[in-house]
PDB file of N, CA and C in Angstrom:
ATOM      1  N   UNK K   1      46.347  -9.038 -25.258  1.00 80.00           N
ATOM      2  CA  UNK K   1      46.470  -8.325 -25.691  1.00 80.00           C
ATOM      3  C   UNK K   1      47.019  -8.555 -27.298  1.00 80.00           C
ATOM      4  N   UNK K   2      48.348  -8.812 -26.951  1.00 82.00           N
ATOM      5  CA  UNK K   2      49.303  -9.304 -27.962  1.00 82.00           C
ATOM      6  C   UNK K   2      48.827 -10.654 -28.345  1.00 82.00           C
ATOM      7  N   UNK K   3      47.980 -11.637 -28.060  1.00 83.00           N
ATOM      8  CA  UNK K   3      47.886 -12.546 -28.074  1.00 83.00           C
ATOM      9  C   UNK K   3      46.230 -12.336 -29.323  1.00 83.00           C
ATOM     10  N   UNK K   4      45.853 -11.113 -29.206  1.00 86.00           N
ATOM     11  CA  UNK K   4      44.908 -11.304 -30.344  1.00 86.00           C
ATOM     12  C   UNK K   4      45.676 -10.447 -31.659  1.00 86.00           C
ATOM     13  N   UNK K   5      46.520  -9.908 -31.385  1.00 86.00           N
ATOM     14  CA  UNK K   5      47.369  -9.021 -32.572  1.00 86.00           C
ATOM     15  C   UNK K   5      47.798  -9.943 -32.734  1.00 86.00           C
ATOM     16  N   UNK K   6      48.429 -11.334 -32.388  1.00 86.00           N
ATOM     17  CA  UNK K   6      48.871 -12.078 -32.833  1.00 86.00           C
ATOM     18  C   UNK K   6      47.781 -13.650 -33.899  1.00 86.00           C
ATOM     19  N   UNK K   7      46.741 -13.480 -32.939  1.00 86.00           N
ATOM     20  CA  UNK K   7      45.673 -13.992 -34.009  1.00 86.00           C
ATOM     21  C   UNK K   7      45.573 -13.421 -34.917  1.00 86.00           C
ATOM     22  N   UNK K   8      44.747 -12.266 -34.734  1.00 88.00           N
ATOM     23  CA  UNK K   8      44.719 -11.236 -35.860  1.00 88.00           C
ATOM     24  C   UNK K   8      45.826 -11.437 -37.173  1.00 88.00           C
ATOM     25  N   UNK K   9      46.667 -11.144 -37.123  1.00 87.00           N
ATOM     26  CA  UNK K   9      47.544 -11.440 -37.830  1.00 87.00           C
ATOM     27  C   UNK K   9      48.001 -12.945 -38.727  1.00 87.00           C
ATOM     28  N   UNK K  10      47.941 -13.805 -37.511  1.00 89.00           N
ATOM     29  CA  UNK K  10      47.888 -14.914 -38.523  1.00 89.00           C
ATOM     30  C   UNK K  10      46.598 -15.532 -39.434  1.00 89.00           C
ATOM     31  N   UNK K  11      45.466 -14.676 -39.007  1.00 88.00           N
ATOM     32  CA  UNK K  11      44.035 -14.722 -39.937  1.00 88.00           C
ATOM     33  C   UNK K  11      44.505 -13.999 -41.259  1.00 88.00           C
ATOM     34  N   UNK K  12      44.784 -13.005 -41.141  1.00 89.00           N
ATOM     35  CA  UNK K  12      45.557 -12.161 -42.466  1.00 89.00           C
ATOM     36  C   UNK K  12      46.419 -12.736 -43.340  1.00 89.00           C
ATOM     37  N   UNK K  13      47.145 -13.353 -42.341  1.00 88.00           N
ATOM     38  CA  UNK K  13      47.976 -14.022 -43.615  1.00 88.00           C
ATOM     39  C   UNK K  13      47.383 -15.466 -44.236  1.00 88.00           C
ATOM     40  N   UNK K  14      47.096 -16.023 -43.375  1.00 89.00           N
ATOM     41  CA  UNK K  14      46.016 -16.976 -43.838  1.00 89.00           C
ATOM     42  C   UNK K  14      44.834 -16.748 -44.963  1.00 89.00           C
ATOM     43  N   UNK K  15      44.649 -15.570 -45.180  1.00 89.00           N
ATOM     44  CA  UNK K  15      43.858 -15.322 -45.674  1.00 89.00           C
ATOM     45  C   UNK K  15      44.307 -14.860 -47.193  1.00 89.00           C
ATOM     46  N   UNK K  16      45.702 -14.067 -46.974  1.00 86.00           N
ATOM     47  CA  UNK K  16      46.362 -13.407 -47.916  1.00 86.00           C
ATOM     48  C   UNK K  16      47.052 -14.877 -48.767  1.00 86.00           C
ATOM     49  N   UNK K  17      47.952 -15.618 -48.138  1.00 84.00           N
ATOM     50  CA  UNK K  17      47.954 -17.318 -48.361  1.00 84.00           C
ATOM     51  C   UNK K  17      46.405 -17.619 -49.203  1.00 84.00           C
ATOM     52  N   UNK K  18      45.504 -17.609 -48.661  1.00 86.00           N
ATOM     53  CA  UNK K  18      44.364 -18.414 -49.680  1.00 86.00           C
ATOM     54  C   UNK K  18      44.468 -17.737 -51.103  1.00 86.00           C
ATOM     55  N   UNK K  19      44.383 -16.443 -50.994  1.00 84.00           N
ATOM     56  CA  UNK K  19      44.121 -15.359 -52.200  1.00 84.00           C
ATOM     57  C   UNK K  19      45.020 -15.616 -52.806  1.00 84.00           C
ATOM     58  N   UNK K  20      46.525 -16.142 -52.707  1.00 77.00           N
ATOM     59  CA  UNK K  20      47.879 -16.051 -53.956  1.00 77.00           C
ATOM     60  C   UNK K  20      47.616 -17.059 -54.382  1.00 77.00           C
ATOM     61  N   UNK K  21      46.636 -18.297 -53.638  1.00 78.00           N
ATOM     62  CA  UNK K  21      46.590 -19.786 -54.244  1.00 78.00           C
ATOM     63  C   UNK K  21      45.889 -19.452 -54.937  1.00 78.00           C
ATOM     64  N   UNK K  22      44.586 -19.170 -55.200  1.00 79.00           N
ATOM     65  CA  UNK K  22      43.384 -18.929 -56.063  1.00 79.00           C
ATOM     66  C   UNK K  22      44.058 -18.064 -57.221  1.00 79.00           C
ATOM     67  N   UNK K  23      44.855 -16.723 -56.874  1.00 79.00           N
ATOM     68  CA  UNK K  23      45.431 -16.291 -58.167  1.00 79.00           C
ATOM     69  C   UNK K  23      46.554 -17.017 -59.244  1.00 79.00           C
ATOM     70  N   UNK K  24      46.802 -18.091 -58.869  1.00 80.00           N
ATOM     71  CA  UNK K  24      47.658 -19.045 -59.035  1.00 80.00           C
ATOM     72  C   UNK K  24      49.236 -17.910 -59.800  1.00 80.00           C
ATOM     73  N   UNK K  25      49.467 -17.379 -58.656  1.00 77.00           N
ATOM     74  CA  UNK K  25      50.798 -16.512 -58.922  1.00 77.00           C
ATOM     75  C   UNK K  25      52.126 -17.528 -59.314  1.00 77.00           C
ATOM     76  N   UNK K  26      51.886 -18.558 -58.478  1.00 78.00           N
ATOM     77  CA  UNK K  26      53.061 -19.500 -58.946  1.00 78.00           C
ATOM     78  C   UNK K  26      52.969 -20.057 -60.183  1.00 78.00           C
ATOM     79  N   UNK K  27      52.138 -20.368 -60.896  1.00 82.00           N
ATOM     80  CA  UNK K  27      52.210 -20.844 -61.989  1.00 82.00           C
ATOM     81  C   UNK K  27      52.508 -19.738 -62.842  1.00 82.00           C
ATOM     82  N   UNK K  28      52.040 -18.487 -62.916  1.00 82.00           N
ATOM     83  CA  UNK K  28      52.639 -17.729 -63.728  1.00 82.00           C
ATOM     84  C   UNK K  28      53.878 -17.273 -63.611  1.00 82.00           C
ATOM     85  N   UNK K  29      54.668 -17.186 -62.426  1.00 82.00           N
ATOM     86  CA  UNK K  29      56.176 -17.336 -62.649  1.00 82.00           C
ATOM     87  C   UNK K  29      56.176 -18.114 -62.702  1.00 82.00           C
ATOM     88  N   UNK K  30      56.069 -19.111 -62.522  1.00 83.00           N
ATOM     89  CA  UNK K  30      56.806 -20.824 -63.196  1.00 83.00           C
ATOM     90  C   UNK K  30      56.670 -20.910 -64.972  1.00 83.00           C
ATOM     91  N   UNK K  31      55.469 -20.152 -65.559  1.00 83.00           N
ATOM     92  CA  UNK K  31      55.386 -20.132 -67.061  1.00 83.00           C
ATOM     93  C   UNK K  31      56.268 -19.034 -67.647  1.00 83.00           C
ATOM     94  N   UNK K  32      56.410 -17.813 -67.093  1.00 85.00           N
ATOM     95  CA  UNK K  32      57.495 -16.866 -67.312  1.00 85.00           C
ATOM     96  C   UNK K  32      58.722 -16.974 -66.942  1.00 85.00           C
ATOM     97  N   UNK K  33      59.661 -18.037 -65.902  1.00 89.00           N
ATOM     98  CA  UNK K  33      60.850 -18.646 -66.199  1.00 89.00           C
ATOM     99  C   UNK K  33      61.198 -19.971 -66.969  1.00 89.00           C
ATOM    100  N   UNK K  34      59.969 -20.235 -67.473  1.00 89.00           N
ATOM    101  CA  UNK K  34      60.123 -21.436 -68.585  1.00 89.00           C
ATOM    102  C   UNK K  34      59.793 -20.847 -69.992  1.00 89.00           C
ATOM    103  N   UNK K  35      61.058 -20.160 -70.933  1.00 89.00           N
ATOM    104  CA  UNK K  35      59.784 -19.738 -72.450  1.00 89.00           C
ATOM    105  C   UNK K  35      59.817 -20.050 -73.042  1.00 89.00           C
ATOM    106  N   UNK K  36      60.183 -21.877 -73.261  1.00 92.00           N
ATOM    107  CA  UNK K  36      59.525 -22.316 -74.188  1.00 92.00           C
ATOM    108  C   UNK K  36      58.367 -22.871 -73.760  1.00 92.00           C
ATOM    109  N   UNK K  37      57.877 -22.890 -72.616  1.00 89.00           N
ATOM    110  CA  UNK K  37      56.379 -23.232 -72.579  1.00 89.00           C
ATOM    111  C   UNK K  37      55.492 -21.563 -72.922  1.00 89.00           C
ATOM    112  N   UNK K  38      55.829 -20.611 -72.548  1.00 89.00           N
ATOM    113  CA  UNK K  38      55.789 -19.317 -72.667  1.00 89.00           C
ATOM    114  C   UNK K  38      55.302 -19.359 -74.220  1.00 89.00           C
ATOM    115  N   UNK K  39      55.827 -19.537 -74.995  1.00 93.00           N
ATOM    116  CA  UNK K  39      55.815 -19.641 -76.377  1.00 93.00           C
ATOM    117  C   UNK K  39      55.203 -20.173 -76.923  1.00 93.00           C
ATOM    118  N   UNK K  40      54.796 -21.717 -76.428  1.00 93.00           N
ATOM    119  CA  UNK K  40      54.049 -22.502 -76.842  1.00 93.00           C
ATOM    120  C   UNK K  40      52.837 -22.313 -76.412  1.00 93.00           C
ATOM    121  N   UNK K  41      52.325 -21.874 -75.130  1.00 91.00           N
ATOM    122  CA  UNK K  41      50.954 -21.171 -74.550  1.00 91.00           C
ATOM    123  C   UNK K  41      51.065 -20.355 -75.272  1.00 91.00           C
ATOM    124  N   UNK K  42      51.607 -19.260 -76.141  1.00 93.00           N
ATOM    125  CA  UNK K  42      50.773 -17.923 -76.819  1.00 93.00           C
ATOM    126  C   UNK K  42      50.738 -18.210 -78.109  1.00 93.00           C
ATOM    127  N   UNK K  43      51.345 -19.401 -79.148  1.00 97.00           N
ATOM    128  CA  UNK K  43      51.377 -19.871 -79.490  1.00 97.00           C
ATOM    129  C   UNK K  43      50.032 -20.519 -80.229  1.00 97.00           C
ATOM    130  N   UNK K  44      49.852 -21.285 -79.119  1.00 97.00           N
ATOM    131  CA  UNK K  44      48.718 -22.303 -79.168  1.00 97.00           C
ATOM    132  C   UNK K  44      47.259 -20.901 -79.144  1.00 97.00           C
ATOM    133  N   UNK K  45      47.399 -20.139 -78.383  1.00 96.00           N
ATOM    134  CA  UNK K  45      46.649 -19.165 -78.164  1.00 96.00           C
ATOM    135  C   UNK K  45      45.929 -18.652 -79.397  1.00 96.00           C
ATOM    136  N   UNK K  46      47.066 -17.953 -79.801  1.00 97.00           N
ATOM    137  CA  UNK K  46      47.224 -17.159 -81.441  1.00 97.00           C
ATOM    138  C   UNK K  46      46.600 -17.904 -82.596  1.00 97.00           C
ATOM    139  N   UNK K  47      46.332 -19.225 -82.388  1.00 98.00           N
ATOM    140  CA  UNK K  47      46.264 -20.516 -83.267  1.00 98.00           C
ATOM    141  C   UNK K  47      44.355 -20.381 -82.805  1.00 98.00           C
ATOM    142  N   UNK K  48      44.384 -20.596 -81.774  1.00 97.00           N
ATOM    143  CA  UNK K  48      42.745 -20.467 -81.404  1.00 97.00           C
ATOM    144  C   UNK K  48      41.988 -19.345 -82.106  1.00 97.00           C
ATOM    145  N   UNK K  49      42.973 -18.417 -81.326  1.00 97.00           N
ATOM    146  CA  UNK K  49      41.954 -17.013 -81.569  1.00 97.00           C
ATOM    147  C   UNK K  49      41.961 -16.737 -83.701  1.00 97.00           C
ATOM    148  N   UNK K  50      43.125 -16.835 -84.109  1.00 97.00           N
ATOM    149  CA  UNK K  50      43.030 -16.704 -85.889  1.00 97.00           C
ATOM    150  C   UNK K  50      42.155 -17.640 -86.234  1.00 97.00           C
ATOM    151  N   UNK K  51      41.790 -18.811 -85.843  1.00 97.00           N
ATOM    152  CA  UNK K  51      40.417 -19.876 -86.372  1.00 97.00           C
ATOM    153  C   UNK K  51      39.124 -19.643 -85.910  1.00 97.00           C
ATOM    154  N   UNK K  52      39.113 -18.781 -84.354  1.00 96.00           N
ATOM    155  CA  UNK K  52      37.649 -18.422 -84.344  1.00 96.00           C
ATOM    156  C   UNK K  52      37.497 -17.122 -85.228  1.00 96.00           C
ATOM    157  N   UNK K  53      38.004 -16.025 -85.587  1.00 98.00           N
ATOM    158  CA  UNK K  53      38.236 -15.039 -86.162  1.00 98.00           C
ATOM    159  C   UNK K  53      37.900 -15.408 -87.666  1.00 98.00           C
ATOM    160  N   UNK K  54      38.488 -16.491 -88.035  1.00 97.00           N
ATOM    161  CA  UNK K  54      37.796 -16.986 -89.698  1.00 97.00           C
ATOM    162  C   UNK K  54      36.644 -17.709 -89.500  1.00 97.00           C
ATOM    163  N   UNK K  55      36.419 -18.513 -88.566  1.00 97.00           N
ATOM    164  CA  UNK K  55      34.978 -19.421 -88.864  1.00 97.00           C
ATOM    165  C   UNK K  55      33.935 -17.729 -88.487  1.00 97.00           C
ATOM    166  N   UNK K  56      34.175 -17.208 -87.606  1.00 96.00           N
ATOM    167  CA  UNK K  56      33.289 -15.705 -87.469  1.00 96.00           C
ATOM    168  C   UNK K  56      33.359 -15.109 -88.903  1.00 96.00           C
ATOM    169  N   UNK K  57      34.315 -14.495 -89.257  1.00 96.00           N
ATOM    170  CA  UNK K  57      34.295 -14.319 -90.210  1.00 96.00           C
ATOM    171  C   UNK K  57      33.584 -15.033 -91.959  1.00 96.00           C
ATOM    172  N   UNK K  58      33.731 -16.286 -92.065  1.00 96.00           N
ATOM    173  CA  UNK K  58      32.919 -16.872 -92.886  1.00 96.00           C
ATOM    174  C   UNK K  58      31.354 -16.917 -92.705  1.00 96.00           C
ATOM    175  N   UNK K  59      30.916 -17.036 -91.013  1.00 96.00           N
ATOM    176  CA  UNK K  59      29.381 -17.419 -90.852  1.00 96.00           C
ATOM    177  C   UNK K  59      29.361 -15.399 -91.323  1.00 96.00           C
ATOM    178  N   UNK K  60      30.193 -14.392 -90.816  1.00 96.00           N
ATOM    179  CA  UNK K  60      29.531 -13.096 -91.116  1.00 96.00           C
ATOM    180  C   UNK K  60      29.047 -12.831 -92.727  1.00 96.00           C
ATOM    181  N   UNK K  61      30.377 -13.282 -93.750  1.00 92.00           N
ATOM    182  CA  UNK K  61      30.452 -13.325 -94.985  1.00 92.00           C
ATOM    183  C   UNK K  61      28.918 -14.041 -95.932  1.00 92.00           C
ATOM    184  N   UNK K  62      28.578 -15.592 -94.821  1.00 92.00           N
ATOM    185  CA  UNK K  62      27.419 -15.775 -95.624  1.00 92.00           C
ATOM    186  C   UNK K  62      26.141 -15.183 -95.155  1.00 92.00           C
ATOM    187  N   UNK K  63      25.937 -14.139 -94.031  1.00 94.00           N
ATOM    188  CA  UNK K  63      24.887 -13.889 -93.981  1.00 94.00           C
ATOM    189  C   UNK K  63      24.708 -12.602 -94.702  1.00 94.00           C
ATOM    190  N   UNK K  64      25.896 -11.881 -94.530  1.00 89.00           N
ATOM    191  CA  UNK K  64      25.779 -11.120 -95.571  1.00 89.00           C
ATOM    192  C   UNK K  64      25.573 -11.154 -97.237  1.00 89.00           C
ATOM    193  N   UNK K  65      25.571 -12.096 -97.560  1.00 85.00           N
ATOM    194  CA  UNK K  65      25.632 -12.751 -98.717  1.00 85.00           C
ATOM    195  C   UNK K  65      24.343 -13.274 -99.033  1.00 85.00           C
ATOM    196  N   UNK K  66      23.465 -14.020 -97.840  1.00 87.00           N
ATOM    197  CA  UNK K  66      22.431 -14.052 -97.832  1.00 87.00           C
ATOM    198  C   UNK K  66      20.994 -13.334 -97.736  1.00 87.00           C
ATOM    199  N   UNK K  67      21.926 -11.883 -96.994  1.00 86.00           N
ATOM    200  CA  UNK K  67      20.889 -10.670 -97.095  1.00 86.00           C
ATOM    201  C   UNK K  67      20.742 -10.155 -98.015  1.00 86.00           C
ATOM    202  N   UNK K  68      21.937 -10.091 -99.107  1.00 81.00           N
ATOM    203  CA  UNK K  68      21.891  -9.108-100.475  1.00 81.00           C
ATOM    204  C   UNK K  68      21.417 -10.225-101.147  1.00 81.00           C
ATOM    205  N   UNK K  69      21.280 -11.268-101.056  1.00 78.00           N
ATOM    206  CA  UNK K  69      20.572 -12.254-101.961  1.00 78.00           C
ATOM    207  C   UNK K  69      18.672 -11.990-102.000  1.00 78.00           C
ATOM    208  N   UNK K  70      18.519 -11.790-100.662  1.00 79.00           N
ATOM    209  CA  UNK K  70      16.751 -11.189-100.448  1.00 79.00           C
ATOM    210  C   UNK K  70      16.687  -9.558-100.678  1.00 79.00           C
ATOM    211  N   UNK K  71      17.497  -9.129-100.723  1.00 74.00           N
ATOM    212  CA  UNK K  71      17.298  -8.033-101.387  1.00 74.00           C
ATOM    213  C   UNK K  71      16.979  -7.479-102.613  1.00 74.00           C
ATOM    214  N   UNK K  72      18.055  -8.544-103.439  1.00 70.00           N
ATOM    215  CA  UNK K  72      17.803  -8.463-104.819  1.00 70.00           C
ATOM    216  C   UNK K  72      16.439  -8.657-105.526  1.00 70.00           C
ATOM    217  N   UNK K  73      15.569  -9.107-104.267  1.00 69.00           N
ATOM    218  CA  UNK K  73      14.380  -9.510-105.052  1.00 69.00           C
ATOM    219  C   UNK K  73      13.742  -8.268-104.829  1.00 69.00           C
ATOM    220  N   UNK K  74      14.086  -7.269-104.107  1.00 67.00           N
ATOM    221  CA  UNK K  74      13.103  -6.029-103.658  1.00 67.00           C
ATOM    222  C   UNK K  74      13.223  -5.488-104.997  1.00 67.00           C
ATOM    223  N   UNK K  75      12.291  -4.842-105.749  1.00 69.00           N
ATOM    224  CA  UNK K  75      12.336  -3.926-106.964  1.00 69.00           C
ATOM    225  C   UNK K  75      13.407  -2.564-106.754  1.00 69.00           C
ATOM    226  N   UNK K  76      13.690  -1.681-105.804  1.00 71.00           N
ATOM    227  CA  UNK K  76      14.377  -0.806-106.120  1.00 71.00           C
ATOM    228  C   UNK K  76      15.794  -1.023-105.532  1.00 71.00           C
ATOM    229  N   UNK K  77      15.883  -2.018-104.703  1.00 72.00           N
ATOM    230  CA  UNK K  77      17.566  -2.227-104.134  1.00 72.00           C
ATOM    231  C   UNK K  77      17.878  -3.057-105.275  1.00 72.00           C
ATOM    232  N   UNK K  78      16.948  -3.937-105.609  1.00 73.00           N
ATOM    233  CA  UNK K  78      17.350  -4.949-106.568  1.00 73.00           C
ATOM    234  C   UNK K  78      18.481  -4.081-108.114  1.00 73.00           C
ATOM    235  N   UNK K  79      17.339  -3.237-108.129  1.00 78.00           N
ATOM    236  CA  UNK K  79      17.728  -2.662-109.355  1.00 78.00           C
ATOM    237  C   UNK K  79      19.248  -2.189-109.166  1.00 78.00           C
ATOM    238  N   UNK K  80      19.656  -1.419-107.791  1.00 80.00           N
ATOM    239  CA  UNK K  80      20.736  -1.002-107.820  1.00 80.00           C
ATOM    240  C   UNK K  80      21.896  -1.956-107.679  1.00 80.00           C
ATOM    241  N   UNK K  81      21.464  -3.239-106.642  1.00 79.00           N
ATOM    242  CA  UNK K  81      22.518  -4.420-106.591  1.00 79.00           C
ATOM    243  C   UNK K  81      22.506  -4.838-108.571  1.00 79.00           C
ATOM    244  N   UNK K  82      21.770  -5.190-109.240  1.00 83.00           N
ATOM    245  CA  UNK K  82      22.208  -5.288-110.434  1.00 83.00           C
ATOM    246  C   UNK K  82      23.215  -4.568-111.293  1.00 83.00           C
ATOM    247  N   UNK K  83      22.731  -3.169-111.320  1.00 85.00           N
ATOM    248  CA  UNK K  83      23.609  -2.317-111.571  1.00 85.00           C
ATOM    249  C   UNK K  83      25.098  -2.010-111.849  1.00 85.00           C
ATOM    250  N   UNK K  84      25.334  -2.397-110.110  1.00 86.00           N
ATOM    251  CA  UNK K  84      26.407  -2.795-109.644  1.00 86.00           C
ATOM    252  C   UNK K  84      27.371  -4.071-109.852  1.00 86.00           C
ATOM    253  N   UNK K  85      26.519  -4.813-110.056  1.00 87.00           N
ATOM    254  CA  UNK K  85      27.399  -6.482-110.935  1.00 87.00           C
ATOM    255  C   UNK K  85      27.768  -6.114-111.908  1.00 87.00           C
ATOM    256  N   UNK K  86      26.673  -5.497-112.984  1.00 90.00           N
ATOM    257  CA  UNK K  86      27.145  -5.096-114.414  1.00 90.00           C
ATOM    258  C   UNK K  86      28.557  -4.738-114.233  1.00 90.00           C
ATOM    259  N   UNK K  87      28.504  -3.130-113.306  1.00 90.00           N
ATOM    260  CA  UNK K  87      29.759  -2.394-113.287  1.00 90.00           C
ATOM    261  C   UNK K  87      31.167  -3.313-113.146  1.00 90.00           C
ATOM    262  N   UNK K  88      30.830  -4.256-111.772  1.00 88.00           N
ATOM    263  CA  UNK K  88      32.154  -4.864-111.845  1.00 88.00           C
ATOM    264  C   UNK K  88      32.235  -6.295-112.547  1.00 88.00           C
ATOM    265  N   UNK K  89      31.186  -6.383-113.368  1.00 89.00           N
ATOM    266  CA  UNK K  89      31.471  -8.018-114.606  1.00 89.00           C
ATOM    267  C   UNK K  89      32.179  -7.058-115.445  1.00 89.00           C
ATOM    268  N   UNK K  90      31.939  -5.578-115.552  1.00 90.00           N
ATOM    269  CA  UNK K  90      32.470  -4.834-117.100  1.00 90.00           C
ATOM    270  C   UNK K  90      34.334  -4.459-116.640  1.00 90.00           C
ATOM    271  N   UNK K  91      34.476  -4.629-115.672  1.00 84.00           N
ATOM    272  CA  UNK K  91      35.922  -4.377-115.356  1.00 84.00           C
ATOM    273  C   UNK K  91      36.647  -6.063-115.209  1.00 84.00           C
ATOM    274  N   UNK K  92      35.848  -7.178-114.996  1.00 74.00           N
ATOM    275  CA  UNK K  92      36.835  -8.430-115.432  1.00 74.00           C
ATOM    276  C   UNK K  92      37.032  -8.485-117.101  1.00 74.00           C
TER     277      UNK K  92
END
């Protein structure tokens, strides 16, 4: 009876140990204890996010400009866009 309980506890402890290793808690704690590494990792992450946003916005803006160029060729919408461009040019 006691041996079964000990075996069960050992199995649970082994499972818990494997789970902790997979979740990389040790590396997280080490990074939290090293402020320079934490700042460096966050800085690199911020650069990557900023670069991604810049590329994404550039692609989105190019797509919007392309769609507007295609819409200018339509008679109804093209007239309104041309009028809007004239208004913008008059303020320059």
